[in-house]
């Protein structure tokens, strides 16, 4: 039985004349309505409309035969054209006495005042003619004129038990087609497949199970990877949430000893099974100087924990239409819930919620949506937020309880600068034995990690122009000719350090 059928049936019995179902899984909604109509005397018959076929007819209880109520002759059926939404609503208003009308993809027409008025009149006549209009689409902006007459149906996704049942059913079908041949699979791989399918709609689950089985007539680890890639594409396509394939390892992160130790202690409780009354880690805020590795650290968390990394694109959240920005945030956070366990990286979070130069209140509403989700979420989504300016962040976001800890990412210490030089020199194929890293660390006092990397890049170009290998002298020349951010913006960095003292945990 599809998830949510009982809730859907209760809504149909609650006397709301309009039901809004925002989901991509139109097929499951249709099957649920057919099942409810066939088994329940209270709903009346089911009518289905489409912009292509119009109002096709009514599905009578306990039969699969389609007829058009009120029209008895073939000539009348042929002459009726209800593909136009206004004509369909007029026919419903004048001819149908009771029932459920399923209206897929009708959201595009709810900007027409005449159509909205006709929907409202049908809804107002519910006590005389109990007709329930069910709008189903991926996204529906409900006009304020009919909002109070509508109930919203949240489409449940199949839980683990249901997914195992769907998998078992598909395996049985495959075996029948293969003369009862046994499907190759081990329980560990099956468990992984089921876990990775949690959060998707029933139709998507079935499609991905079929792909996994029929691709190579077995369930293997390669199927798990393909399922995950397909899942990421379905969830994050076209939205503010982007799947980051390039996750770093902690080996790529010089320094950050405190952060690495903190994360290592919490890893088993995030990626493993829940342990009694120990809370699942919520997230961290990385505050600090620009170019010192906050973004790389966010990637390293996902890489070290072996979970997907999702990046919330702050720029893609904002929309000129009222309410759309908040919708974008809700959809992005819902997608993150679906992809759990995962790391949600919100880069430069102050740009989304600081509210500077915002006369519409959009930033405040985005903040409210984010705070509500953080307080209520039960999924294993670990937030890594980065910020360059703590003063622009509201106190309700940075207080303990919303996030687990605030880490301060300062300019790298001497030992970390040595690691950074060694890392970038080795990455570019230079002979590390030819360099005095202690001298380089001393010469780069006050440099950020990004500035050290750029010095290595520039020195490589200079060596190529000289026609020989990169020498330590090339690096010293680049370092001496560069004014680091710690000099250019000394006052701002000192103010940031002053605020962080005693309030944050240093990553070193």
Tab-separated table of C-alpha atoms in Angstrom, residues 193-472:
chain	number	residue	atom	x	y	z
A	193	UNK	CA	20.700	-0.379	-1.511
A	194	UNK	CA	17.660	-0.074	0.738
A	195	UNK	CA	19.310	2.606	2.902
A	196	UNK	CA	20.258	4.636	-0.159
A	197	UNK	CA	16.721	4.484	-1.553
A	198	UNK	CA	15.167	5.964	1.592
A	199	UNK	CA	13.730	9.419	0.919
A	200	UNK	CA	12.691	8.859	-2.699
A	201	UNK	CA	9.140	8.534	-3.970
A	202	UNK	CA	7.693	5.087	-4.542
A	203	UNK	CA	7.804	5.453	-8.332
A	204	UNK	CA	11.474	6.462	-8.237
A	205	UNK	CA	12.289	3.605	-5.850
A	206	UNK	CA	10.706	1.079	-8.217
A	207	UNK	CA	12.507	2.513	-11.230
A	208	UNK	CA	15.932	2.444	-9.537
A	209	UNK	CA	15.396	-1.084	-8.170
A	210	UNK	CA	14.523	-2.296	-11.656
A	211	UNK	CA	17.607	-0.601	-13.068
A	212	UNK	CA	19.831	-2.226	-10.434
A	213	UNK	CA	18.415	-5.693	-11.047
A	214	UNK	CA	18.100	-5.771	-14.833
A	215	UNK	CA	21.373	-3.994	-15.579
A	216	UNK	CA	23.557	-7.018	-14.771
A	217	UNK	CA	21.049	-9.471	-13.240
A	218	UNK	CA	22.605	-8.967	-9.814
A	219	UNK	CA	22.749	-6.457	-6.976
A	220	UNK	CA	26.359	-5.342	-6.593
A	221	UNK	CA	28.276	-2.385	-5.144
A	222	UNK	CA	28.401	-0.837	-8.622
A	223	UNK	CA	24.599	-0.685	-8.498
A	224	UNK	CA	24.811	1.228	-5.206
A	225	UNK	CA	27.027	3.884	-6.802
A	226	UNK	CA	24.707	4.225	-9.800
A	227	UNK	CA	21.649	4.481	-7.556
A	228	UNK	CA	23.287	7.199	-5.481
A	229	UNK	CA	24.276	9.204	-8.557
A	230	UNK	CA	20.733	8.946	-9.917
A	231	UNK	CA	19.343	9.959	-6.545
A	232	UNK	CA	21.558	13.040	-6.386
A	233	UNK	CA	20.520	14.067	-9.904
A	234	UNK	CA	16.813	13.704	-9.121
A	235	UNK	CA	16.996	15.595	-5.837
A	236	UNK	CA	19.283	18.511	-6.692
A	237	UNK	CA	18.472	19.181	-10.343
A	238	UNK	CA	17.932	22.860	-11.077
A	239	UNK	CA	17.734	24.004	-7.464
A	240	UNK	CA	19.816	25.880	-4.938
A	241	UNK	CA	21.290	22.613	-3.652
A	242	UNK	CA	24.298	21.290	-5.537
A	243	UNK	CA	25.966	17.921	-5.159
A	244	UNK	CA	29.741	18.323	-4.786
A	245	UNK	CA	31.684	15.430	-6.293
A	246	UNK	CA	35.066	16.866	-5.278
A	247	UNK	CA	35.277	16.052	-1.576
A	248	UNK	CA	38.664	16.429	0.085
A	249	UNK	CA	40.457	14.145	2.493
A	250	UNK	CA	41.881	15.258	5.806
A	251	UNK	CA	45.321	14.540	4.319
A	252	UNK	CA	44.666	17.476	1.976
A	253	UNK	CA	44.078	19.754	4.955
A	254	UNK	CA	47.224	21.113	6.601
A	255	UNK	CA	46.857	21.907	10.300
A	256	UNK	CA	43.302	21.926	11.736
A	257	UNK	CA	44.347	19.450	14.455
A	258	UNK	CA	41.636	20.495	16.927
A	259	UNK	CA	38.914	20.231	14.294
A	260	UNK	CA	40.160	16.854	13.088
A	261	UNK	CA	40.152	15.484	16.637
A	262	UNK	CA	36.663	16.896	17.316
A	263	UNK	CA	35.232	15.314	14.165
A	264	UNK	CA	36.945	11.967	14.732
A	265	UNK	CA	35.269	11.636	18.137
A	266	UNK	CA	31.827	12.214	16.618
A	267	UNK	CA	32.154	10.229	13.407
A	268	UNK	CA	30.829	6.905	14.808
A	269	UNK	CA	27.684	8.610	16.110
A	270	UNK	CA	26.915	10.256	12.777
A	271	UNK	CA	27.700	7.581	10.199
A	272	UNK	CA	27.015	4.558	12.395
A	273	UNK	CA	23.941	3.297	14.203
A	274	UNK	CA	22.427	5.535	16.901
A	275	UNK	CA	24.000	4.852	20.288
A	276	UNK	CA	21.460	4.991	23.090
A	277	UNK	CA	20.868	8.502	24.347
A	278	UNK	CA	23.858	10.125	22.596
A	279	UNK	CA	22.717	12.961	20.336
A	280	UNK	CA	23.603	12.910	16.655
A	281	UNK	CA	26.067	15.749	15.820
A	282	UNK	CA	24.265	18.784	14.377
A	283	UNK	CA	26.931	20.931	12.779
A	284	UNK	CA	29.641	23.546	13.120
A	285	UNK	CA	30.339	27.135	12.134
A	286	UNK	CA	33.765	27.895	10.667
A	287	UNK	CA	34.607	31.543	11.228
A	288	UNK	CA	37.868	33.087	10.170
A	289	UNK	CA	40.226	34.884	7.872
A	290	UNK	CA	39.626	34.607	4.143
A	291	UNK	CA	41.798	32.120	2.294
A	292	UNK	CA	42.679	30.026	5.343
A	293	UNK	CA	40.892	26.811	4.366
A	294	UNK	CA	37.286	27.048	5.584
A	295	UNK	CA	35.868	25.743	2.297
A	296	UNK	CA	38.464	22.969	2.096
A	297	UNK	CA	37.601	21.998	5.675
A	298	UNK	CA	33.917	21.689	4.748
A	299	UNK	CA	34.857	19.344	1.915
A	300	UNK	CA	37.179	17.390	4.218
A	301	UNK	CA	34.379	16.706	6.724
A	302	UNK	CA	32.351	14.924	4.047
A	303	UNK	CA	35.420	13.110	2.709
A	304	UNK	CA	36.555	11.936	6.141
A	305	UNK	CA	33.096	10.739	7.133
A	306	UNK	CA	32.420	9.141	3.749
A	307	UNK	CA	29.079	10.868	3.196
A	308	UNK	CA	27.761	13.058	0.354
A	309	UNK	CA	28.608	16.760	0.332
A	310	UNK	CA	25.810	19.148	-0.608
A	311	UNK	CA	26.464	22.852	-1.126
A	312	UNK	CA	23.672	25.356	-0.624
A	313	UNK	CA	24.083	28.010	-3.302
A	314	UNK	CA	23.131	31.200	-1.461
A	315	UNK	CA	22.885	33.200	-4.681
A	316	UNK	CA	20.311	30.794	-6.138
A	317	UNK	CA	18.006	31.177	-3.124
A	318	UNK	CA	16.835	34.685	-3.815
A	319	UNK	CA	13.916	35.346	-6.124
A	320	UNK	CA	12.222	38.631	-6.966
A	321	UNK	CA	8.758	37.198	-6.267
A	322	UNK	CA	7.469	37.309	-2.694
A	323	UNK	CA	7.607	33.902	-1.030
A	324	UNK	CA	9.725	32.217	-3.711
A	325	UNK	CA	13.014	32.612	-1.812
A	326	UNK	CA	11.561	30.891	1.254
A	327	UNK	CA	10.205	28.129	-1.001
A	328	UNK	CA	13.691	27.668	-2.450
A	329	UNK	CA	15.107	27.273	1.065
A	330	UNK	CA	12.409	24.765	2.091
A	331	UNK	CA	12.929	22.683	-1.046
A	332	UNK	CA	16.707	22.681	-0.585
A	333	UNK	CA	16.443	21.612	3.048
A	334	UNK	CA	13.885	18.915	2.217
A	335	UNK	CA	16.273	17.574	-0.416
A	336	UNK	CA	19.080	17.511	2.146
A	337	UNK	CA	16.815	15.509	4.481
A	338	UNK	CA	16.206	13.025	1.671
A	339	UNK	CA	19.928	12.584	1.012
A	340	UNK	CA	20.846	12.070	4.686
A	341	UNK	CA	23.302	11.112	6.039
A	342	UNK	CA	25.166	13.966	4.393
A	343	UNK	CA	27.099	17.175	5.025
A	344	UNK	CA	25.301	20.411	4.120
A	345	UNK	CA	27.826	23.128	3.331
A	346	UNK	CA	26.499	26.703	3.549
A	347	UNK	CA	29.335	28.907	2.302
A	348	UNK	CA	29.405	32.533	3.503
A	349	UNK	CA	26.113	32.095	5.320
A	350	UNK	CA	25.989	35.776	6.293
A	351	UNK	CA	25.123	36.670	2.687
A	352	UNK	CA	21.825	34.806	2.959
A	353	UNK	CA	20.592	35.909	6.357
A	354	UNK	CA	22.307	39.142	7.375
A	355	UNK	CA	19.438	41.300	6.073
A	356	UNK	CA	21.626	44.198	4.984
A	357	UNK	CA	19.971	46.349	2.298
A	358	UNK	CA	16.901	44.117	2.390
A	359	UNK	CA	13.693	46.141	2.513
A	360	UNK	CA	11.382	43.196	1.777
A	361	UNK	CA	12.170	41.097	4.852
A	362	UNK	CA	13.272	38.173	2.680
A	363	UNK	CA	16.466	37.556	4.670
A	364	UNK	CA	14.486	37.453	7.928
A	365	UNK	CA	12.058	34.928	6.487
A	366	UNK	CA	14.919	32.805	5.135
A	367	UNK	CA	16.517	32.886	8.586
A	368	UNK	CA	13.226	31.850	10.190
A	369	UNK	CA	12.833	28.948	7.770
A	370	UNK	CA	16.399	27.793	8.427
A	371	UNK	CA	16.094	28.078	12.230
A	372	UNK	CA	12.801	26.137	12.251
A	373	UNK	CA	14.368	23.350	10.209
A	374	UNK	CA	17.454	23.229	12.434
A	375	UNK	CA	15.281	22.968	15.554
A	376	UNK	CA	12.931	20.301	14.184
A	377	UNK	CA	15.120	18.166	11.915
A	378	UNK	CA	15.573	14.532	12.873
A	379	UNK	CA	17.580	13.513	9.803
A	380	UNK	CA	21.350	13.113	9.916
A	381	UNK	CA	22.298	16.275	8.061
A	382	UNK	CA	25.526	17.757	9.432
A	383	UNK	CA	25.744	21.487	8.768
A	384	UNK	CA	29.090	23.101	7.999
A	385	UNK	CA	28.492	26.850	7.739
A	386	UNK	CA	31.337	29.203	6.896
A	387	UNK	CA	31.513	32.918	7.573
A	388	UNK	CA	33.988	35.745	7.229
A	389	UNK	CA	32.049	38.232	9.392
A	390	UNK	CA	30.483	37.060	12.661
A	391	UNK	CA	29.044	40.529	13.297
A	392	UNK	CA	26.549	40.019	10.468
A	393	UNK	CA	25.192	36.778	11.933
A	394	UNK	CA	22.156	36.925	14.264
A	395	UNK	CA	22.696	35.587	17.812
A	396	UNK	CA	19.866	33.060	17.493
A	397	UNK	CA	21.860	31.236	14.807
A	398	UNK	CA	25.236	31.059	16.545
A	399	UNK	CA	24.016	30.118	20.033
A	400	UNK	CA	24.783	26.616	21.299
A	401	UNK	CA	22.005	24.202	20.469
A	402	UNK	CA	21.568	25.340	16.885
A	403	UNK	CA	25.103	24.207	16.088
A	404	UNK	CA	27.513	22.172	18.201
A	405	UNK	CA	30.575	24.407	18.046
A	406	UNK	CA	32.126	27.542	16.525
A	407	UNK	CA	35.656	27.059	15.240
A	408	UNK	CA	37.986	29.948	14.459
A	409	UNK	CA	40.214	29.526	11.407
A	410	UNK	CA	43.160	31.838	11.943
A	411	UNK	CA	46.210	32.451	9.766
A	412	UNK	CA	48.249	29.222	9.737
A	413	UNK	CA	50.958	28.780	12.344
A	414	UNK	CA	54.558	28.000	11.390
A	415	UNK	CA	54.090	24.203	11.493
A	416	UNK	CA	50.949	24.444	9.364
A	417	UNK	CA	52.678	26.710	6.843
A	418	UNK	CA	55.389	24.063	6.520
A	419	UNK	CA	52.718	21.442	5.772
A	420	UNK	CA	51.032	23.726	3.232
A	421	UNK	CA	54.290	24.337	1.361
A	422	UNK	CA	55.112	20.618	1.386
A	423	UNK	CA	51.611	19.750	0.148
A	424	UNK	CA	51.524	22.187	-2.789
A	425	UNK	CA	55.146	21.685	-3.835
A	426	UNK	CA	54.638	17.908	-3.884
A	427	UNK	CA	51.281	18.199	-5.671
A	428	UNK	CA	53.001	20.002	-8.570
A	429	UNK	CA	55.719	17.412	-8.970
A	430	UNK	CA	58.670	19.355	-7.550
A	431	UNK	CA	61.434	17.616	-5.582
A	432	UNK	CA	60.642	18.377	-1.921
A	433	UNK	CA	64.214	17.560	-0.810
A	434	UNK	CA	65.472	20.695	-2.573
A	435	UNK	CA	63.591	23.061	-0.237
A	436	UNK	CA	64.223	24.311	3.301
A	437	UNK	CA	60.673	24.336	4.626
A	438	UNK	CA	61.609	25.973	7.922
A	439	UNK	CA	63.019	28.970	6.052
A	440	UNK	CA	59.939	29.113	3.819
A	441	UNK	CA	57.646	28.999	6.863
A	442	UNK	CA	59.559	31.912	8.413
A	443	UNK	CA	59.460	33.929	5.189
A	444	UNK	CA	55.688	33.415	4.875
A	445	UNK	CA	54.758	34.744	8.315
A	446	UNK	CA	51.250	36.270	8.058
A	447	UNK	CA	50.366	34.474	4.807
A	448	UNK	CA	47.129	32.545	4.432
A	449	UNK	CA	47.007	29.049	2.954
A	450	UNK	CA	45.584	30.407	-0.311
A	451	UNK	CA	48.377	32.987	-0.534
A	452	UNK	CA	51.039	30.315	0.020
A	453	UNK	CA	49.500	28.149	-2.706
A	454	UNK	CA	49.466	31.102	-5.078
A	455	UNK	CA	53.141	31.771	-4.311
A	456	UNK	CA	53.957	28.187	-5.319
A	457	UNK	CA	51.918	28.587	-8.527
A	458	UNK	CA	53.625	31.888	-9.412
A	459	UNK	CA	57.072	30.457	-8.638
A	460	UNK	CA	56.361	27.529	-10.949
A	461	UNK	CA	55.568	29.945	-13.800
A	462	UNK	CA	58.720	31.945	-13.057
A	463	UNK	CA	60.875	28.781	-13.105
A	464	UNK	CA	59.342	27.709	-16.403
A	465	UNK	CA	60.171	31.108	-17.882
A	466	UNK	CA	63.768	30.705	-16.655
A	467	UNK	CA	63.961	27.332	-18.379
A	468	UNK	CA	64.783	25.266	-15.305
A	469	UNK	CA	63.282	23.601	-12.216
A	470	UNK	CA	61.569	25.617	-9.534
A	471	UNK	CA	64.051	26.640	-6.868
A	472	UNK	CA	63.592	27.885	-3.338
